[in-house]
PDB file of C-alpha atoms in Angstrom:
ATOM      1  CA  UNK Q   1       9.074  38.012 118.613  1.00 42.00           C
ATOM      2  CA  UNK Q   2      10.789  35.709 116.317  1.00 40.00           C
ATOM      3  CA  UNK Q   3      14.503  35.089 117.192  1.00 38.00           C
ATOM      4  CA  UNK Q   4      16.595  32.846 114.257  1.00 37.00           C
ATOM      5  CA  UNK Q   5      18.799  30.260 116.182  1.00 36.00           C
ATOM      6  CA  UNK Q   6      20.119  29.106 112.716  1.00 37.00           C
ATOM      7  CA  UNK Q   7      23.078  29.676 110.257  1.00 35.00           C
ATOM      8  CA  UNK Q   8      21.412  32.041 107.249  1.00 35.00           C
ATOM      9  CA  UNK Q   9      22.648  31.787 103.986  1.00 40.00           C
ATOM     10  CA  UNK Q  10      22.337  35.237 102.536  1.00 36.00           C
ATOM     11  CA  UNK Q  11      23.061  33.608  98.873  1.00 42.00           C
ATOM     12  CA  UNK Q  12      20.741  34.261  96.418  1.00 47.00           C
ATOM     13  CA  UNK Q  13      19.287  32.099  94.028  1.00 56.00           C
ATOM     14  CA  UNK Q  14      18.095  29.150  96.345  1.00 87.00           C
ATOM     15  CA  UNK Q  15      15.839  28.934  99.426  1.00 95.00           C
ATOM     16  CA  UNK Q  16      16.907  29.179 102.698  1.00 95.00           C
ATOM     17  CA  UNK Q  17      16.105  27.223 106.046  1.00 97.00           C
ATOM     18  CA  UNK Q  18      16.970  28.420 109.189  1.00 96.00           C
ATOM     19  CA  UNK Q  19      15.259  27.318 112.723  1.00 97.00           C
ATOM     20  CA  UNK Q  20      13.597  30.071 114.905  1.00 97.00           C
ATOM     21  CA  UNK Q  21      11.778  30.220 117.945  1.00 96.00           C
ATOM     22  CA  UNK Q  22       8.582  31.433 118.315  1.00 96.00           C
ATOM     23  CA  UNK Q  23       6.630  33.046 121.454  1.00 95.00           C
ATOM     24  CA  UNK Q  24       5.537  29.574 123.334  1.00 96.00           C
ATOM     25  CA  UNK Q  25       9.432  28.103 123.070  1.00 97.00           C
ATOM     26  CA  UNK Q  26       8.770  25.880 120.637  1.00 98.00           C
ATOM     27  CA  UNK Q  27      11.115  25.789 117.212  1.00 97.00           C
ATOM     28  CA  UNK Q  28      10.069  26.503 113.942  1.00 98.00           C
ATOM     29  CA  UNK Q  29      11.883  25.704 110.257  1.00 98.00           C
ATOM     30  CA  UNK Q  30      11.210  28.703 108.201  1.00 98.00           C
ATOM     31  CA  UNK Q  31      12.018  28.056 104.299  1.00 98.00           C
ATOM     32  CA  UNK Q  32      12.715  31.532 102.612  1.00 98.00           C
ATOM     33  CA  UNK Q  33      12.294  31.047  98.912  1.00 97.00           C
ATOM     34  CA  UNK Q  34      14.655  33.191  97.129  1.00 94.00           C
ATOM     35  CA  UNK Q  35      15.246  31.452  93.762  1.00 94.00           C
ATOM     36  CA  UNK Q  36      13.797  34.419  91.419  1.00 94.00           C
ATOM     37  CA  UNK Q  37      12.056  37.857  92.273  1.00 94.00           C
ATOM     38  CA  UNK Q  38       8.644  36.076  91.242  1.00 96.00           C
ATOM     39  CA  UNK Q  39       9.456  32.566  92.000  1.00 96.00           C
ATOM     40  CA  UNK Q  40       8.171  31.699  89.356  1.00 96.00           C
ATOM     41  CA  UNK Q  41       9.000  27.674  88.685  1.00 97.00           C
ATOM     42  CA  UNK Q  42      12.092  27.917  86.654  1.00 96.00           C
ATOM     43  CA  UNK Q  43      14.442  24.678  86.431  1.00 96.00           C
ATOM     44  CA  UNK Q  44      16.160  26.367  89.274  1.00 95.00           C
ATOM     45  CA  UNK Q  45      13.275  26.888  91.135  1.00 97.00           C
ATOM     46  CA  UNK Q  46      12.549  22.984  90.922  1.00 97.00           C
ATOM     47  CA  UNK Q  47      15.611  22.284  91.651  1.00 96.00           C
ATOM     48  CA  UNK Q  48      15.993  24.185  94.881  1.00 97.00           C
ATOM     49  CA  UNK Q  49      12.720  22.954  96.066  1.00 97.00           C
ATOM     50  CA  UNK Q  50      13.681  19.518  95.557  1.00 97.00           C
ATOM     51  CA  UNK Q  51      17.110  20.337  97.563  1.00 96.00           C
ATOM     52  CA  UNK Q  52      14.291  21.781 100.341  1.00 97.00           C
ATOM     53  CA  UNK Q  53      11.951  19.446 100.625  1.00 97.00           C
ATOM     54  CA  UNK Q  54      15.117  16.130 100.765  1.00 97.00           C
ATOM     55  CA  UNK Q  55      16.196  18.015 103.692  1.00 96.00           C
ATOM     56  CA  UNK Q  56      13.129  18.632 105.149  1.00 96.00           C
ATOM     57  CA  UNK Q  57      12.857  14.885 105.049  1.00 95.00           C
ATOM     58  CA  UNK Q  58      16.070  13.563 105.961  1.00 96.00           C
ATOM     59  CA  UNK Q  59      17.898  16.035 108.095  1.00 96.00           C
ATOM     60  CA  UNK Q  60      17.530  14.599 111.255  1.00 96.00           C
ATOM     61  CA  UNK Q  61      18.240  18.149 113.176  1.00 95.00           C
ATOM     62  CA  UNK Q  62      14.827  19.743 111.383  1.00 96.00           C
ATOM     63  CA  UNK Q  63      12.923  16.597 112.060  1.00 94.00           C
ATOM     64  CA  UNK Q  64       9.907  17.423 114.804  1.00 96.00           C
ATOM     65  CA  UNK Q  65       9.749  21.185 113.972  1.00 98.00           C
ATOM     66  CA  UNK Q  66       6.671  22.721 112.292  1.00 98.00           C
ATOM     67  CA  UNK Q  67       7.257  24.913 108.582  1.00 98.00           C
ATOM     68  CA  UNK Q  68       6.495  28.291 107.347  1.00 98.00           C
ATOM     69  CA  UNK Q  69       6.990  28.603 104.148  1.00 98.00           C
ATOM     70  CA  UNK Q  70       7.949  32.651 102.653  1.00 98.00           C
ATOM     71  CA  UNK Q  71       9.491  34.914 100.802  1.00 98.00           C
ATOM     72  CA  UNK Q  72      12.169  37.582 102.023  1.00 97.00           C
ATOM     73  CA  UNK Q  73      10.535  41.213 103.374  1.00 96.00           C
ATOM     74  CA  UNK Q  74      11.621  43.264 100.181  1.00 93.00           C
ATOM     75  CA  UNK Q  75       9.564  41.001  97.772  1.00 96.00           C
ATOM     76  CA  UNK Q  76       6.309  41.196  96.694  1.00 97.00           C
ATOM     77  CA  UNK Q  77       5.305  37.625  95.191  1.00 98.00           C
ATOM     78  CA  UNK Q  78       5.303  35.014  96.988  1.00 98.00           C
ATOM     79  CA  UNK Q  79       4.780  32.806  93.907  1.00 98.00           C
ATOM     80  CA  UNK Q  80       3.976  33.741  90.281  1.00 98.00           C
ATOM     81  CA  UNK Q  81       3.339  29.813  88.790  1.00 97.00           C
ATOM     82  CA  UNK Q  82       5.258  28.470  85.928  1.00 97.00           C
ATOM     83  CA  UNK Q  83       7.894  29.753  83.714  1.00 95.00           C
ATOM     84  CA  UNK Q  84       5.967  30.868  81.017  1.00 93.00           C
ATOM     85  CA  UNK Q  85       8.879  32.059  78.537  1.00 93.00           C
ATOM     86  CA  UNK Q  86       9.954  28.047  79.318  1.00 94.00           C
ATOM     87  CA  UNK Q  87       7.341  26.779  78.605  1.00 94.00           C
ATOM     88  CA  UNK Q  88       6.976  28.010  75.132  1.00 92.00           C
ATOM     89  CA  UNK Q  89      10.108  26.401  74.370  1.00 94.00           C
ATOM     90  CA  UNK Q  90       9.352  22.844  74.934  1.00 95.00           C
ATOM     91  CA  UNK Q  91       8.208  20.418  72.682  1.00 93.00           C
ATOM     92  CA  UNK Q  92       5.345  18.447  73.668  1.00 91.00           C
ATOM     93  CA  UNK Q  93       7.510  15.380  75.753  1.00 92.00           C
ATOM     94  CA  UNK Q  94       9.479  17.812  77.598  1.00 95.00           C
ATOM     95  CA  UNK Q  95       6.057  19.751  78.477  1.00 95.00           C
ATOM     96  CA  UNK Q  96       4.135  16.756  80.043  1.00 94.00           C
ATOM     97  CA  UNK Q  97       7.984  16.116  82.314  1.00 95.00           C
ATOM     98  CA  UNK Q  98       8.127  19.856  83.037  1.00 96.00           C
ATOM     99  CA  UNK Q  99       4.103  19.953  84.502  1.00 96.00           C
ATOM    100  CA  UNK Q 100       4.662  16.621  86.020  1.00 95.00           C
ATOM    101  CA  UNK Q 101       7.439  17.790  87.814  1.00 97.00           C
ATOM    102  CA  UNK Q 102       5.734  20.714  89.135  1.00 97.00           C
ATOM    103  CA  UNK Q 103       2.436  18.731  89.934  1.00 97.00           C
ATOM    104  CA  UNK Q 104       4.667  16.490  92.260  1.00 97.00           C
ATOM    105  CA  UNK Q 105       6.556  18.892  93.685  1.00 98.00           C
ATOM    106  CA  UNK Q 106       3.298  20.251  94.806  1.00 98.00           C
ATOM    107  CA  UNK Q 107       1.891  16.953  95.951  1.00 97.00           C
ATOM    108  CA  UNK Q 108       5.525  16.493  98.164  1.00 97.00           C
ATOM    109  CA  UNK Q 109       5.192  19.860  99.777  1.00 98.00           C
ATOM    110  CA  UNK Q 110       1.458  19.259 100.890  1.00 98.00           C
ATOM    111  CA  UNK Q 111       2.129  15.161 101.931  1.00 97.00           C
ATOM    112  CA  UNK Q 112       4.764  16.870 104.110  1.00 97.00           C
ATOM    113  CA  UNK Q 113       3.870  15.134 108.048  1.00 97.00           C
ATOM    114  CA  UNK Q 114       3.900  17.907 109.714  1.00 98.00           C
ATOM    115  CA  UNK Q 115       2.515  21.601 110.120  1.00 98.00           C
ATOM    116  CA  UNK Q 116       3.112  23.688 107.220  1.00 98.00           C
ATOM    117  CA  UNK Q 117       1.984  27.419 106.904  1.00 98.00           C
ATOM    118  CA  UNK Q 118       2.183  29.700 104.525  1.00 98.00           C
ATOM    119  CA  UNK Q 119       3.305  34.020 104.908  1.00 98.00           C
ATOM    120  CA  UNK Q 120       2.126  34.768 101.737  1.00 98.00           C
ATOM    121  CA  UNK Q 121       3.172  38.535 101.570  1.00 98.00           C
ATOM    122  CA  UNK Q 122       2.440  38.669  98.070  1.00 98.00           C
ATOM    123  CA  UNK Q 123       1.015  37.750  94.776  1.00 98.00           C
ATOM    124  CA  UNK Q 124       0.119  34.124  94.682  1.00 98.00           C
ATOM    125  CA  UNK Q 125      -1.267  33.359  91.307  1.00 98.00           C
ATOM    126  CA  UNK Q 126      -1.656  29.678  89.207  1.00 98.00           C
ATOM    127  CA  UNK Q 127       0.852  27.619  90.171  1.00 98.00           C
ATOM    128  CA  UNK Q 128       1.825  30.206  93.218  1.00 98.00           C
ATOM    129  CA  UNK Q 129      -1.788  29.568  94.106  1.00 98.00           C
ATOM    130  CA  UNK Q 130      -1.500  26.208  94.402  1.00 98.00           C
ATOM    131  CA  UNK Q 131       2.261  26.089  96.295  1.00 98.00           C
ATOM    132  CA  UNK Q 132       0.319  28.535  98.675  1.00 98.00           C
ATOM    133  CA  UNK Q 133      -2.289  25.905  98.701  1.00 98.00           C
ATOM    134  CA  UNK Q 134      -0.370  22.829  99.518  1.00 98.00           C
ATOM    135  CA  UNK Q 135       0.336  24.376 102.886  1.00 98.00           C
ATOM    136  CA  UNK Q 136      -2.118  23.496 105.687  1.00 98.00           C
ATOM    137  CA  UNK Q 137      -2.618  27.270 106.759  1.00 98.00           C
ATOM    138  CA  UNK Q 138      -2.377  30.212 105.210  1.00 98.00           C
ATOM    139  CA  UNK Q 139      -1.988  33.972 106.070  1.00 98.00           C
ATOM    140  CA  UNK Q 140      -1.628  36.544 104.190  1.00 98.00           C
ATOM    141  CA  UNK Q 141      -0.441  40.535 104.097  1.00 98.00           C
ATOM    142  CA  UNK Q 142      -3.301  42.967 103.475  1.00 98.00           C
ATOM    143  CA  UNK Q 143      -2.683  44.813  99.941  1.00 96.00           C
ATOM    144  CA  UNK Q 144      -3.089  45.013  96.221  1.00 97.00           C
ATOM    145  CA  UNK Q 145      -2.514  41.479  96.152  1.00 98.00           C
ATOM    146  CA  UNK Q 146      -3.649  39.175  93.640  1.00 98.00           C
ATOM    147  CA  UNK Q 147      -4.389  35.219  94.781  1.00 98.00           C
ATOM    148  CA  UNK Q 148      -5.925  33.247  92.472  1.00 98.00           C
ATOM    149  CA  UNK Q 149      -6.150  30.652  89.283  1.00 98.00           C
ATOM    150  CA  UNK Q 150      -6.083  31.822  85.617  1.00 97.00           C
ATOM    151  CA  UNK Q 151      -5.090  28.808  84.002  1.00 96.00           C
ATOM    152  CA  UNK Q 152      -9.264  28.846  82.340  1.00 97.00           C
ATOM    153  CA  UNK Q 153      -7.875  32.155  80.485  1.00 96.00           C
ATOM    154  CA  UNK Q 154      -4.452  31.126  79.132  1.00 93.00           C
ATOM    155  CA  UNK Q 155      -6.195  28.436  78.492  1.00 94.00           C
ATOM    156  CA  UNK Q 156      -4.264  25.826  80.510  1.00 94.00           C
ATOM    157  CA  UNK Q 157      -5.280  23.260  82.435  1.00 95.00           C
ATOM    158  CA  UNK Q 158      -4.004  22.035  85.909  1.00 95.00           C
ATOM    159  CA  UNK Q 159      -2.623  18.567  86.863  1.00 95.00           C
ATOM    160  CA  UNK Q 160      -4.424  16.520  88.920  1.00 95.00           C
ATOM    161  CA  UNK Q 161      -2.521  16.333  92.040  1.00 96.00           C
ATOM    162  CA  UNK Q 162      -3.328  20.334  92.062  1.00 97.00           C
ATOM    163  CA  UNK Q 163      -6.274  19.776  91.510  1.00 97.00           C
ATOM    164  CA  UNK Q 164      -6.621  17.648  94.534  1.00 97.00           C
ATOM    165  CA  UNK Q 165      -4.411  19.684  96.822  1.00 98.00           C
ATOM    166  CA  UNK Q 166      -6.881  23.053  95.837  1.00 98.00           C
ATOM    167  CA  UNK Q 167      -9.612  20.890  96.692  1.00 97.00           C
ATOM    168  CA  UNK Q 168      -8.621  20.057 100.260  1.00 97.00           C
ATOM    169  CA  UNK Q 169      -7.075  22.941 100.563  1.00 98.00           C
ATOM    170  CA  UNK Q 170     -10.016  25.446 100.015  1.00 98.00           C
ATOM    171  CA  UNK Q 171     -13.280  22.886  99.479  1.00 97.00           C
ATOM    172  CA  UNK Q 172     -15.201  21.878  96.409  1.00 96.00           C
ATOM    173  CA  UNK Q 173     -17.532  25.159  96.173  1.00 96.00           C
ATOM    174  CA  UNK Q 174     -14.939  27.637  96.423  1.00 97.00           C
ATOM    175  CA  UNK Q 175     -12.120  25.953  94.150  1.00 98.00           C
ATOM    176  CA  UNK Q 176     -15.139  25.615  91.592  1.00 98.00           C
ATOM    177  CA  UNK Q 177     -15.440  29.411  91.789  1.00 98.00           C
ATOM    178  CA  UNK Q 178     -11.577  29.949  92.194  1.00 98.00           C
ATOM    179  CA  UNK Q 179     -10.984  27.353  88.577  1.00 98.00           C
ATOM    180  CA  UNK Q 180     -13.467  27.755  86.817  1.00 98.00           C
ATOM    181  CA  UNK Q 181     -14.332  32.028  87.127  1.00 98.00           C
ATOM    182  CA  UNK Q 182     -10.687  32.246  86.513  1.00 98.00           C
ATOM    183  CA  UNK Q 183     -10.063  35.246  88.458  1.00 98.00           C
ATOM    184  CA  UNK Q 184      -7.813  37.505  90.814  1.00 98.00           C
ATOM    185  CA  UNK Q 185      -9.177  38.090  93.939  1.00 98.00           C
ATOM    186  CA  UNK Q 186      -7.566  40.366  96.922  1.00 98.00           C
ATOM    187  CA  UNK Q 187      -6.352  38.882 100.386  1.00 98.00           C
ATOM    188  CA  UNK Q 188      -9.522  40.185 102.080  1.00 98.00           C
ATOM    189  CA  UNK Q 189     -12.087  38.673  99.421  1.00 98.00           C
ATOM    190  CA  UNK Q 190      -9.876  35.475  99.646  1.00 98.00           C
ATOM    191  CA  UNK Q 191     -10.493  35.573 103.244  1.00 98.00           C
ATOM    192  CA  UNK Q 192     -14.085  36.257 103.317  1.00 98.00           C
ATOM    193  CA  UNK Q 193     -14.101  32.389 100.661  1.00 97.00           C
ATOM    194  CA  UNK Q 194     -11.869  31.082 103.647  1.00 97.00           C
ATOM    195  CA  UNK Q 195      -8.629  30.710 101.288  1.00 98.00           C
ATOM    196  CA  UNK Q 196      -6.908  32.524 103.861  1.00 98.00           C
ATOM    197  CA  UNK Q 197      -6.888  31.584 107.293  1.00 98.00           C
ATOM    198  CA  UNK Q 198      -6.008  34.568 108.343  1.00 98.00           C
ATOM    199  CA  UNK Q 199      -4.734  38.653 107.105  1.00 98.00           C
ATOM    200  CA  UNK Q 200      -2.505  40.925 108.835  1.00 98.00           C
ATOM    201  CA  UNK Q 201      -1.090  44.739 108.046  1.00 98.00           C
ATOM    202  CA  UNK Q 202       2.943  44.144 108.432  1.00 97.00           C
ATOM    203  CA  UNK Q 203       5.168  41.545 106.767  1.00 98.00           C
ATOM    204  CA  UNK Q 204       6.511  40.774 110.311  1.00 98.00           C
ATOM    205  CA  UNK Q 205       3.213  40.661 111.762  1.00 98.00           C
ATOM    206  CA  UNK Q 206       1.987  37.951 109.142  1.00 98.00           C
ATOM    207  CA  UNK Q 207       5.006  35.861 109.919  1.00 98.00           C
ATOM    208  CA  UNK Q 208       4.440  36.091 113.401  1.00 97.00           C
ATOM    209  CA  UNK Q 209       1.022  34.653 112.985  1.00 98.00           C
ATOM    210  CA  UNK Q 210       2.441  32.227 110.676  1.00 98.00           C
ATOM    211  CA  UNK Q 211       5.267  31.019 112.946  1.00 98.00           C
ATOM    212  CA  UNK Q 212       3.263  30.928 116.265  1.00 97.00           C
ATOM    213  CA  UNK Q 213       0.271  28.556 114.373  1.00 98.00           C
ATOM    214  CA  UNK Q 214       3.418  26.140 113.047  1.00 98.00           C
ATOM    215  CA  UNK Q 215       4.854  26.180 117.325  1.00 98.00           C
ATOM    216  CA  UNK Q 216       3.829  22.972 118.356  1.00 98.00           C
ATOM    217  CA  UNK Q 217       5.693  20.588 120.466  1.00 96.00           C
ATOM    218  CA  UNK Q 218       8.272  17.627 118.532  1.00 95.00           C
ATOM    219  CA  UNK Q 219       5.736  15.228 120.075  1.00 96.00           C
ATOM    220  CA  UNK Q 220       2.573  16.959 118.696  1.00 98.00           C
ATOM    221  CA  UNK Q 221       4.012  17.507 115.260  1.00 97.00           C
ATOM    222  CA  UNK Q 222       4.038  13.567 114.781  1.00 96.00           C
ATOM    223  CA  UNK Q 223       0.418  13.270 116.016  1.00 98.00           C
ATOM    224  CA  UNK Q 224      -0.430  16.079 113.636  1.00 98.00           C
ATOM    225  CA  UNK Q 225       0.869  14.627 110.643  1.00 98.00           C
ATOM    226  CA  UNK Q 226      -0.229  10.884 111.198  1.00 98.00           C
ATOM    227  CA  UNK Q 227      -3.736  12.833 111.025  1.00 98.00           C
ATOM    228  CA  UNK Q 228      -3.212  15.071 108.098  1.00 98.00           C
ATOM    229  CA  UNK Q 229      -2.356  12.005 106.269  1.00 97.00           C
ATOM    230  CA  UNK Q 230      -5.548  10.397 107.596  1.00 97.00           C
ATOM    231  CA  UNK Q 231      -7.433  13.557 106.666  1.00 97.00           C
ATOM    232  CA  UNK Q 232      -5.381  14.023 103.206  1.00 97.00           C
ATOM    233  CA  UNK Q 233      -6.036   9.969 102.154  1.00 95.00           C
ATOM    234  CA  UNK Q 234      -9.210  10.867 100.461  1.00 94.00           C
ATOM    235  CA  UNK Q 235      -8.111  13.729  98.132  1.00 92.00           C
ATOM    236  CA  UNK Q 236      -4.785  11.556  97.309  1.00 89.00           C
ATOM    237  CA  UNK Q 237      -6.752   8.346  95.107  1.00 88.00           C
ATOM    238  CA  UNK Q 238      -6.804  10.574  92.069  1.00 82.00           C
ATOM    239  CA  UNK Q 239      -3.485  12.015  92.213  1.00 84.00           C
ATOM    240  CA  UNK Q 240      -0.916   9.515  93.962  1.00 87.00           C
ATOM    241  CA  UNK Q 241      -0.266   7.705  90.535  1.00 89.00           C
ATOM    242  CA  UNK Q 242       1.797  11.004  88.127  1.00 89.00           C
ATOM    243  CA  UNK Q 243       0.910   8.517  85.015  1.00 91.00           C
ATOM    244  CA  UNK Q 244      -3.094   9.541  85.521  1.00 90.00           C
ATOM    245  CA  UNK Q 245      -1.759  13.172  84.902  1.00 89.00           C
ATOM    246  CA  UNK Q 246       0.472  12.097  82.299  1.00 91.00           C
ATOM    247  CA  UNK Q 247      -2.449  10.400  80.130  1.00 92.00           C
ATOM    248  CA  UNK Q 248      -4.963  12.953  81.327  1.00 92.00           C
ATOM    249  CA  UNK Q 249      -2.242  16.084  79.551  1.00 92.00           C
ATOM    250  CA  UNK Q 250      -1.541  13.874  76.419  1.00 92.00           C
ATOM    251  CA  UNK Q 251      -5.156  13.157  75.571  1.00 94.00           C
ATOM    252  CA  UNK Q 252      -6.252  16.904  76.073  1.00 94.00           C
ATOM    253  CA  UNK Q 253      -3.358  18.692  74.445  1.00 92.00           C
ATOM    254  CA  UNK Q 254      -4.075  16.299  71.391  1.00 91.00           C
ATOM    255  CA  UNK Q 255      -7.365  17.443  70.826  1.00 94.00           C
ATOM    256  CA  UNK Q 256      -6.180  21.125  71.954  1.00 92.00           C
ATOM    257  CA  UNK Q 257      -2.798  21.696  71.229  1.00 89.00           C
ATOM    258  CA  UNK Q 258      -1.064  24.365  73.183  1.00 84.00           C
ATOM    259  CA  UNK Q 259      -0.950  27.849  71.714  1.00 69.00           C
ATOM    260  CA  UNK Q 260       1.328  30.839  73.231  1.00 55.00           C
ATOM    261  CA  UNK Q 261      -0.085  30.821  77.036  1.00 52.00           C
TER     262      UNK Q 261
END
């Protein structure tokens, strides 16, 4: 079972870290996002990933431990994408810095060098499809759940470095599907396309299998993230530079300018 060695802040409105240790010994840094009931990407939301992710990367006593990334048990979206009623509001300028935000958030999350797994024990939809997606593994809680892309609908489209991290994350054929159909699809469809690595019938049970795939050793975590990056190098020539997104957003919302999403 999963034991927490770690302080837990019970505070609302940011995302938590504690350590645990899973079945084989090894520790494990579980994130609990728990910024909004949808996490949807609000300023705050931003925000407290940024505050995640620096101490992910410089807090020397969570260096060498895998990640799961979740929500808390009582919630039932894991991520549902940007902050629509925000996004409405902005003027063009403040648009392209609120996407490119996002987009590299996104890219940070998935250049992360080490494991990073996803419980996603809830709806995961646009940009909570690609958060879910910039994790290396991905399991998921059997329901009414919708995972998927609708940006085709709103009509939106999605930054490049999403792009990019959808691609490696679930392969050309099915993110063409997944993009381009625009639709919802269930945990156990989204298994059967191999966006999920894996489903399971309990929120506990799904972080179990989440935890015990992030176990590995401080020693193995740094061989598994100097590949990952070797693996990831590929997908990251279109994306690395935020000004190809930048140009890529001002160019199309020229010729389409945005509407009510």
């Amino acid at each position: 079972s999963t034991q927490s060695t770690g302080d837990h802040n019970h505070s609302t409105m940011v995302w938590n870290l504690s350590k645990v240790e899973a079945d084989n010994g090894e520790t494990v840094v579980v994130v609990s996002m728990e910024t909004n009931k949808a996490n949807f990407f609000s300023i705050q939301m931003m925000e407290d990933m940024e505050r995640a992710l620096d101490q992910l990367e410089s807090d020397s006593a969570l260096e060498g431990y895998g990640v799961v990334l979740s929500i808390p048990k009582n919630r039932r979206v894991f991520s549902a994408g940007l902050d629509l009623k925000h996004v409405v509001t902005l003027d063009q300028d403040n648009f392209q810095s609120y996407i490119t935000r996002f987009d590299r958030l996104i890219w940070r999350l998935w250049k992360l060098r080490r494991p990073v797994v996803a419980s996603v024990t809830g709806h995961a939809m646009a940009g909570g499809f690609c958060l879910m997606a910039a994790c290396d593994c991905r399991y998921a809680l059997a329901g009414e759940f919708n995972l998927g892309l609708n940006e085709v609908h709103m009509p939106a489209i999605l930054p490049l470095a999403s792009v990019e991290v959808c691609r490696y994350a679930i392969g050309d054929l099915a993110l063409k599907k997944v993009l381009l159909d625009g639709l919802f699809y269930k945990p156990e469809e989204a298994l059967e396309m191999r966006i999920l690595d894996g489903i399971e019938q309990d929120w506990d049970a799904v972080m179990q299998a989440a935890v015990d795939k992030a176990a590995l050793p401080p020693a193995s975590v740094a061989a598994y993230g100097q590949m990952k990056a070797s693996l990831q190098a590929p997908f990251a020539v279109l994306a690395d530079d935020p000004e190809r997104t930048t140009a890529l957003f001002r160019e199309y919302y020229k010729a389409h300018p945005r509407g009510k999403l």
